[in-house]
């Protein structure tokens, strides 16, 4: 074997060893073997490196990791809504896009169990999510009911299980994911009926409301408010607390932030409130004003609400929904905490894997929950 061949063989051997080390180290580093997820993380890491070298002088408080995630979002924005196309076609495409996201995969150790909740003749699917540091039972420990976002059109246990597993671990709590029915196949009030039926069923299982909290993001935040208002109207016991992440509580989208923040919102910049409202209401839309409290809970009563934690960013069009919720809740003498994240996007805590701002907010919520459960 020539000197050249020996050198080439040595280089190939070293390259093979490096590739093997990288192939093992990267999945270990990110806790997943999913190629698509690992590709997202590697791209994010490259963007983070770039942003660490190029500061944002107009937003100096943002981490390089957060700005890198913004870059990721802008690489592949949500499907643009063409109102001339059949709405169901658009929504199915949105669901497919959401279903294929590899942003927050479920950890292998996280346990998920389906339960069908029955109240009278109504059934609602729910999923128990457990990723706790210690084993527990729904009959003996605290429960966080999670109502997911997605404009009432998208979202399910598959798209939210990663985040819910994280909440279960950080909060050391059983998370109950509500798989409510989606529009346009099931227009208003199907989703509200589902959440109320599940809550009723929990009470019928002798689970005390004092052991429960309800958390929702975006449209799920609005649905959380609708659920609370319905519980109070029916004189049912309310949960220990309510947590809202960027709640969408006004389907009329009348807040000034819907205009002010549109140019800087990387997620909802193309939000078409009229089209979305039509999908939510279906054939009933001619009977409702978009400011009707039944469908826009911002305009409903907050009297009798338990303590609330509201989180919102200043780079999202729904910012004013949160501010107005807090204002109206305080007027009703509700114990409410508002966390405003400067320059941060819609539902930013959901992307906890990518930047410290999300993890810090989840930690803040955890501390708040501890004080309310004590």
CSV table of C-alpha atoms in Angstrom, one decimal:
chain,number,residue,atom,x,y,z
A,1,UNK,CA,0.0,0.0,0.0
A,2,UNK,CA,1.4,3.4,-1.0
A,3,UNK,CA,2.0,6.3,1.3
A,4,UNK,CA,-0.9,8.1,-0.5
A,5,UNK,CA,-3.2,5.2,0.0
A,6,UNK,CA,-2.2,4.9,3.7
A,7,UNK,CA,-3.0,8.6,4.1
A,8,UNK,CA,-6.3,8.4,2.3
A,9,UNK,CA,-7.3,5.3,4.4
A,10,UNK,CA,-6.4,7.2,7.6
A,11,UNK,CA,-8.5,10.2,6.6
A,12,UNK,CA,-11.5,8.0,5.8
A,13,UNK,CA,-11.1,6.2,9.1
A,14,UNK,CA,-11.0,9.5,11.0
A,15,UNK,CA,-14.0,10.9,9.0
A,16,UNK,CA,-16.0,7.7,9.8
A,17,UNK,CA,-15.3,8.1,13.5
A,18,UNK,CA,-16.3,11.7,13.4
A,19,UNK,CA,-19.5,10.9,11.6
A,20,UNK,CA,-20.3,8.2,14.1
A,21,UNK,CA,-19.7,10.5,17.0
A,22,UNK,CA,-21.9,13.2,15.5
A,23,UNK,CA,-24.6,10.6,14.7
A,24,UNK,CA,-24.7,9.6,18.4
A,25,UNK,CA,-24.1,13.0,20.0
A,26,UNK,CA,-26.8,15.0,18.1
A,27,UNK,CA,-29.7,12.7,19.1
A,28,UNK,CA,-28.4,12.5,22.6
A,29,UNK,CA,-28.1,16.3,22.7
A,30,UNK,CA,-31.7,16.9,21.5
A,31,UNK,CA,-33.3,13.8,23.0
A,32,UNK,CA,-34.8,12.5,19.7
A,33,UNK,CA,-33.9,10.4,16.8
A,34,UNK,CA,-36.4,12.0,14.4
A,35,UNK,CA,-34.5,13.2,11.4
A,36,UNK,CA,-36.9,16.1,10.7
A,37,UNK,CA,-36.8,17.3,14.3
A,38,UNK,CA,-33.1,17.1,14.4
A,39,UNK,CA,-32.9,19.0,11.1
A,40,UNK,CA,-35.0,21.8,12.7
A,41,UNK,CA,-32.8,21.9,15.7
A,42,UNK,CA,-29.6,22.1,13.7
A,43,UNK,CA,-31.0,24.9,11.5
A,44,UNK,CA,-32.0,26.7,14.7
A,45,UNK,CA,-28.5,26.3,16.2
A,46,UNK,CA,-27.0,27.8,13.0
A,47,UNK,CA,-29.4,30.8,13.2
A,48,UNK,CA,-28.6,31.2,16.9
A,49,UNK,CA,-24.9,31.3,16.1
A,50,UNK,CA,-25.5,34.0,13.5
A,51,UNK,CA,-27.7,36.0,15.8
A,52,UNK,CA,-25.1,35.8,18.6
A,53,UNK,CA,-22.6,37.5,16.3
A,54,UNK,CA,-25.1,40.1,14.9
A,55,UNK,CA,-26.9,41.9,17.8
A,56,UNK,CA,-30.4,43.4,17.3
A,57,UNK,CA,-29.9,46.9,18.5
A,58,UNK,CA,-33.7,47.7,18.5
A,59,UNK,CA,-34.5,44.6,20.6
A,60,UNK,CA,-31.5,44.1,22.9
A,61,UNK,CA,-33.4,42.1,25.5
A,62,UNK,CA,-34.1,39.2,23.2
A,63,UNK,CA,-31.9,36.1,23.3
A,64,UNK,CA,-30.1,35.0,20.1
A,65,UNK,CA,-32.0,31.7,20.5
A,66,UNK,CA,-35.3,33.5,20.4
A,67,UNK,CA,-34.4,35.5,17.3
A,68,UNK,CA,-33.2,32.3,15.7
A,69,UNK,CA,-36.7,30.8,16.2
A,70,UNK,CA,-38.2,33.8,14.6
A,71,UNK,CA,-36.0,33.1,11.6
A,72,UNK,CA,-37.3,29.5,11.6
A,73,UNK,CA,-41.0,30.7,11.7
A,74,UNK,CA,-40.5,33.1,8.8
A,75,UNK,CA,-38.9,30.4,6.7
A,76,UNK,CA,-42.2,28.5,6.6
A,77,UNK,CA,-45.1,30.7,7.5
A,78,UNK,CA,-48.6,29.2,8.0
A,79,UNK,CA,-50.7,28.5,4.9
A,80,UNK,CA,-52.1,31.7,3.4
A,81,UNK,CA,-55.9,31.8,3.4
A,82,UNK,CA,-57.5,32.1,0.0
A,83,UNK,CA,-61.1,32.9,0.6
A,84,UNK,CA,-62.1,31.8,-2.9
A,85,UNK,CA,-61.2,28.2,-2.0
A,86,UNK,CA,-63.5,25.7,-0.1
A,87,UNK,CA,-62.8,26.4,3.6
A,88,UNK,CA,-62.6,22.7,4.4
A,89,UNK,CA,-59.8,22.3,1.8
A,90,UNK,CA,-57.8,25.1,3.5
A,91,UNK,CA,-58.4,23.8,7.0
A,92,UNK,CA,-57.4,20.3,6.1
A,93,UNK,CA,-54.1,21.7,4.6
A,94,UNK,CA,-53.6,23.7,7.8
A,95,UNK,CA,-54.1,20.5,9.9
A,96,UNK,CA,-51.7,18.6,7.7
A,97,UNK,CA,-49.1,21.4,8.2
A,98,UNK,CA,-49.6,21.5,11.9
A,99,UNK,CA,-49.6,17.7,12.1
A,100,UNK,CA,-46.2,17.5,10.3
A,101,UNK,CA,-44.5,20.1,12.5
A,102,UNK,CA,-41.5,18.7,14.4
A,103,UNK,CA,-41.2,21.5,16.8
A,104,UNK,CA,-41.8,19.8,20.2
A,105,UNK,CA,-41.8,16.0,20.0
A,106,UNK,CA,-43.1,13.9,22.8
A,107,UNK,CA,-40.4,12.5,25.1
A,108,UNK,CA,-40.2,8.7,25.1
A,109,UNK,CA,-40.7,8.5,28.9
A,110,UNK,CA,-43.9,10.5,28.8
A,111,UNK,CA,-47.0,8.4,29.3
A,112,UNK,CA,-50.3,9.2,27.5
A,113,UNK,CA,-53.6,7.4,28.1
A,114,UNK,CA,-56.9,8.1,26.4
A,115,UNK,CA,-60.2,8.3,28.4
A,116,UNK,CA,-63.7,8.9,27.1
A,117,UNK,CA,-65.6,11.2,29.4
A,118,UNK,CA,-69.3,10.8,29.6
A,119,UNK,CA,-71.9,13.2,31.0
A,120,UNK,CA,-75.5,12.5,30.3
A,121,UNK,CA,-75.6,11.5,26.6
A,122,UNK,CA,-72.5,13.5,25.8
A,123,UNK,CA,-69.0,12.1,25.3
A,124,UNK,CA,-65.7,13.9,25.1
A,125,UNK,CA,-62.3,12.4,24.4
A,126,UNK,CA,-59.5,13.3,26.7
A,127,UNK,CA,-55.9,12.2,27.1
A,128,UNK,CA,-54.1,11.9,30.4
A,129,UNK,CA,-50.5,13.1,30.0
A,130,UNK,CA,-48.0,12.1,32.7
A,131,UNK,CA,-44.3,12.9,32.8
A,132,UNK,CA,-43.9,13.6,36.5
A,133,UNK,CA,-40.9,13.1,38.6
A,134,UNK,CA,-43.0,11.0,41.0
A,135,UNK,CA,-45.9,8.6,40.2
A,136,UNK,CA,-49.4,9.8,41.0
A,137,UNK,CA,-53.0,9.2,40.3
A,138,UNK,CA,-55.8,11.3,39.0
A,139,UNK,CA,-57.7,10.3,42.2
A,140,UNK,CA,-55.1,11.7,44.6
A,141,UNK,CA,-53.2,14.6,42.9
A,142,UNK,CA,-53.6,17.9,41.2
A,143,UNK,CA,-54.9,18.1,37.6
A,144,UNK,CA,-54.2,20.6,34.9
A,145,UNK,CA,-56.9,20.6,32.2
A,146,UNK,CA,-55.3,21.8,29.0
A,147,UNK,CA,-57.4,23.4,26.2
A,148,UNK,CA,-55.3,23.7,23.1
A,149,UNK,CA,-55.2,26.5,20.5
A,150,UNK,CA,-55.4,26.4,16.7
A,151,UNK,CA,-58.1,28.8,15.8
A,152,UNK,CA,-60.8,26.2,16.8
A,153,UNK,CA,-59.8,24.5,13.4
A,154,UNK,CA,-56.6,22.7,14.1
A,155,UNK,CA,-54.7,21.0,17.0
A,156,UNK,CA,-54.9,17.7,18.7
A,157,UNK,CA,-53.0,15.4,21.2
A,158,UNK,CA,-50.3,14.7,18.6
A,159,UNK,CA,-49.5,18.4,18.0
A,160,UNK,CA,-49.6,19.3,21.7
A,161,UNK,CA,-48.3,16.2,23.6
A,162,UNK,CA,-44.7,17.4,23.6
A,163,UNK,CA,-45.6,20.7,25.3
A,164,UNK,CA,-48.1,19.0,27.7
A,165,UNK,CA,-45.4,16.4,28.7
A,166,UNK,CA,-43.1,19.3,29.5
A,167,UNK,CA,-45.8,21.0,31.6
A,168,UNK,CA,-46.4,17.7,33.4
A,169,UNK,CA,-42.7,17.5,34.3
A,170,UNK,CA,-42.1,21.1,35.3
A,171,UNK,CA,-45.4,21.5,37.2
A,172,UNK,CA,-45.2,17.9,38.5
A,173,UNK,CA,-48.9,17.5,37.7
A,174,UNK,CA,-51.3,15.3,35.7
A,175,UNK,CA,-52.2,17.1,32.5
A,176,UNK,CA,-55.6,16.3,30.9
A,177,UNK,CA,-55.7,17.2,27.3
A,178,UNK,CA,-59.2,18.0,26.0
A,179,UNK,CA,-59.7,16.7,22.4
A,180,UNK,CA,-62.6,19.0,21.7
A,181,UNK,CA,-64.4,18.9,18.3
A,182,UNK,CA,-63.1,21.2,15.6
A,183,UNK,CA,-64.7,23.6,13.1
A,184,UNK,CA,-66.0,23.7,10.4
A,185,UNK,CA,-67.3,20.1,10.8
A,186,UNK,CA,-68.5,21.0,14.3
A,187,UNK,CA,-69.4,24.7,14.6
A,188,UNK,CA,-70.1,26.6,17.8
A,189,UNK,CA,-71.1,25.6,20.5
A,190,UNK,CA,-69.6,22.0,20.0
A,191,UNK,CA,-66.2,22.9,21.6
A,192,UNK,CA,-67.8,24.5,24.6
A,193,UNK,CA,-70.2,21.6,25.0
A,194,UNK,CA,-67.2,19.2,25.0
A,195,UNK,CA,-65.2,21.1,27.7
A,196,UNK,CA,-68.3,21.4,29.9
A,197,UNK,CA,-69.1,17.7,29.5
A,198,UNK,CA,-65.5,16.7,30.5
A,199,UNK,CA,-65.6,19.0,33.5
A,200,UNK,CA,-68.9,17.6,34.6
A,201,UNK,CA,-67.6,14.1,34.2
A,202,UNK,CA,-64.6,14.8,36.4
A,203,UNK,CA,-66.9,16.2,39.1
A,204,UNK,CA,-69.0,13.1,38.8
A,205,UNK,CA,-65.9,11.0,39.5
A,206,UNK,CA,-65.6,12.8,42.8
A,207,UNK,CA,-62.6,14.9,41.7
A,208,UNK,CA,-62.8,18.1,43.6
A,209,UNK,CA,-62.6,21.3,41.7
A,210,UNK,CA,-60.1,22.6,44.2
A,211,UNK,CA,-57.6,20.1,42.7
A,212,UNK,CA,-58.0,21.4,39.2
A,213,UNK,CA,-56.7,24.3,37.1
A,214,UNK,CA,-57.6,25.0,33.5
A,215,UNK,CA,-54.9,26.3,31.0
A,216,UNK,CA,-55.4,27.3,27.4
A,217,UNK,CA,-53.5,29.0,24.6
A,218,UNK,CA,-54.7,31.2,21.8
A,219,UNK,CA,-58.2,30.1,20.8
A,220,UNK,CA,-57.9,27.5,23.6
A,221,UNK,CA,-57.5,30.5,25.9
A,222,UNK,CA,-60.8,32.0,24.6
A,223,UNK,CA,-62.4,28.5,25.0
A,224,UNK,CA,-61.1,28.4,28.6
A,225,UNK,CA,-62.9,31.7,29.3
A,226,UNK,CA,-66.1,30.5,27.6
A,227,UNK,CA,-65.9,27.3,29.7
A,228,UNK,CA,-65.4,29.3,32.9
A,229,UNK,CA,-68.4,31.6,32.2
A,230,UNK,CA,-70.6,28.6,31.4
A,231,UNK,CA,-69.6,26.9,34.7
A,232,UNK,CA,-70.4,30.0,36.7
A,233,UNK,CA,-73.7,30.5,34.9
A,234,UNK,CA,-74.6,26.8,35.7
A,235,UNK,CA,-73.5,27.4,39.3
A,236,UNK,CA,-70.9,24.6,39.2
A,237,UNK,CA,-67.8,24.8,41.4
A,238,UNK,CA,-64.9,26.5,39.7
A,239,UNK,CA,-61.3,25.3,39.5
A,240,UNK,CA,-58.5,26.6,41.7
A,241,UNK,CA,-57.1,28.8,38.9
A,242,UNK,CA,-57.0,29.7,35.2
A,243,UNK,CA,-53.9,30.2,33.1
A,244,UNK,CA,-54.1,31.9,29.7
A,245,UNK,CA,-51.4,32.1,27.1
A,246,UNK,CA,-52.1,34.7,24.4
A,247,UNK,CA,-55.8,34.2,24.7
A,248,UNK,CA,-58.0,35.0,21.6
A,249,UNK,CA,-61.1,36.2,23.3
A,250,UNK,CA,-62.6,38.6,20.8
A,251,UNK,CA,-63.5,37.1,17.4
A,252,UNK,CA,-64.4,40.5,16.2
A,253,UNK,CA,-60.7,41.3,16.5
A,254,UNK,CA,-61.5,44.9,17.4
A,255,UNK,CA,-58.5,45.6,19.6
A,256,UNK,CA,-56.1,48.2,18.3
A,257,UNK,CA,-53.2,45.6,18.4
A,258,UNK,CA,-54.8,43.8,15.5
A,259,UNK,CA,-53.6,46.7,13.4
A,260,UNK,CA,-50.6,47.9,15.4
A,261,UNK,CA,-48.8,44.6,15.8
A,262,UNK,CA,-49.7,43.0,12.4
A,263,UNK,CA,-46.4,44.0,10.8
A,264,UNK,CA,-44.3,42.5,13.6
A,265,UNK,CA,-46.3,39.3,14.3
A,266,UNK,CA,-44.4,36.4,12.7
A,267,UNK,CA,-47.3,33.9,13.2
A,268,UNK,CA,-50.6,35.7,12.8
A,269,UNK,CA,-49.6,38.5,10.4
A,270,UNK,CA,-52.1,37.1,7.8
A,271,UNK,CA,-55.0,36.5,10.3
A,272,UNK,CA,-58.4,36.9,8.6
A,273,UNK,CA,-60.8,37.3,11.5
A,274,UNK,CA,-63.9,37.5,9.3
A,275,UNK,CA,-63.1,34.2,7.6
A,276,UNK,CA,-62.2,32.5,10.8
A,277,UNK,CA,-65.3,33.7,12.6
A,278,UNK,CA,-67.4,32.3,9.7
A,279,UNK,CA,-65.8,28.9,10.2
A,280,UNK,CA,-66.4,29.0,14.0
A,281,UNK,CA,-70.1,29.9,13.7
A,282,UNK,CA,-71.0,28.0,10.6
A,283,UNK,CA,-74.7,28.3,9.6
A,284,UNK,CA,-75.3,30.1,12.9
A,285,UNK,CA,-73.2,33.2,12.0
A,286,UNK,CA,-76.2,35.2,10.8
A,287,UNK,CA,-77.7,35.0,14.4
A,288,UNK,CA,-74.6,36.3,16.2
A,289,UNK,CA,-72.8,39.6,16.5
A,290,UNK,CA,-69.0,39.0,16.7
A,291,UNK,CA,-69.1,40.8,20.0
A,292,UNK,CA,-71.7,38.5,21.5
A,293,UNK,CA,-70.4,37.3,24.9
A,294,UNK,CA,-71.3,33.7,24.0
A,295,UNK,CA,-68.7,33.6,21.3
A,296,UNK,CA,-66.4,36.4,22.3
A,297,UNK,CA,-65.9,35.9,26.0
A,298,UNK,CA,-64.0,39.1,26.4
A,299,UNK,CA,-67.5,40.8,26.5
A,300,UNK,CA,-68.9,38.3,29.0
A,301,UNK,CA,-68.9,38.5,32.8
A,302,UNK,CA,-65.8,37.8,34.9
A,303,UNK,CA,-67.7,37.8,38.2
A,304,UNK,CA,-66.9,34.7,40.2
A,305,UNK,CA,-63.7,33.8,38.4
A,306,UNK,CA,-60.9,32.1,40.3
A,307,UNK,CA,-57.4,33.6,40.3
A,308,UNK,CA,-56.0,34.1,36.8
A,309,UNK,CA,-52.6,34.2,35.2
A,310,UNK,CA,-52.5,35.9,31.8
A,311,UNK,CA,-49.4,35.9,29.6
A,312,UNK,CA,-49.0,37.8,26.3
A,313,UNK,CA,-46.3,39.1,24.0
A,314,UNK,CA,-46.1,42.6,22.6
A,315,UNK,CA,-45.3,41.3,19.1
A,316,UNK,CA,-48.7,39.6,18.5
A,317,UNK,CA,-52.0,40.9,17.2
A,318,UNK,CA,-54.0,39.5,20.2
A,319,UNK,CA,-52.0,41.6,22.7
A,320,UNK,CA,-55.0,43.9,23.5
A,321,UNK,CA,-57.3,40.9,24.1
A,322,UNK,CA,-55.1,40.0,27.1
A,323,UNK,CA,-54.9,43.5,28.4
A,324,UNK,CA,-58.6,44.0,28.2
A,325,UNK,CA,-59.3,40.6,29.9
A,326,UNK,CA,-57.1,41.7,32.8
A,327,UNK,CA,-58.8,45.1,33.0
A,328,UNK,CA,-62.3,43.5,33.1
A,329,UNK,CA,-61.3,40.8,35.5
A,330,UNK,CA,-59.9,43.4,37.9
A,331,UNK,CA,-63.1,45.4,37.6
A,332,UNK,CA,-64.9,42.2,38.8
A,333,UNK,CA,-62.5,41.9,41.7
A,334,UNK,CA,-60.7,38.8,40.3
A,335,UNK,CA,-57.2,38.1,41.5
A,336,UNK,CA,-55.3,38.4,38.2
A,337,UNK,CA,-51.6,38.4,37.3
A,338,UNK,CA,-50.5,39.7,34.0
A,339,UNK,CA,-47.1,38.9,32.4
A,340,UNK,CA,-46.3,41.0,29.4
A,341,UNK,CA,-43.3,39.8,27.3
A,342,UNK,CA,-41.7,42.6,25.4
A,343,UNK,CA,-41.0,41.9,21.7
A,344,UNK,CA,-42.2,38.2,22.0
A,345,UNK,CA,-44.6,36.4,19.7
A,346,UNK,CA,-47.9,34.7,20.0
A,347,UNK,CA,-48.0,31.7,22.4
A,348,UNK,CA,-44.2,32.0,22.7
A,349,UNK,CA,-44.0,29.7,25.9
A,350,UNK,CA,-45.1,26.7,23.8
A,351,UNK,CA,-41.7,26.7,22.0
A,352,UNK,CA,-39.9,26.0,25.3
A,353,UNK,CA,-37.2,23.8,23.7
A,354,UNK,CA,-35.8,26.7,21.7
A,355,UNK,CA,-35.2,29.8,23.9
A,356,UNK,CA,-34.9,30.8,27.5
A,357,UNK,CA,-37.7,33.3,27.4
A,358,UNK,CA,-40.3,30.5,27.1
A,359,UNK,CA,-38.8,28.5,29.9
A,360,UNK,CA,-38.6,31.5,32.2
A,361,UNK,CA,-42.3,32.1,31.7
A,362,UNK,CA,-43.2,28.5,32.4
A,363,UNK,CA,-41.2,28.8,35.6
A,364,UNK,CA,-43.1,31.9,36.5
A,365,UNK,CA,-46.4,30.1,36.0
A,366,UNK,CA,-45.2,27.2,38.1
A,367,UNK,CA,-44.4,29.5,41.0
A,368,UNK,CA,-47.8,31.1,40.7
A,369,UNK,CA,-49.5,27.7,40.6
A,370,UNK,CA,-47.7,26.7,43.8
A,371,UNK,CA,-49.0,29.7,45.7
A,372,UNK,CA,-52.6,29.1,44.5
A,373,UNK,CA,-52.6,25.3,45.3
A,374,UNK,CA,-51.2,25.9,48.8
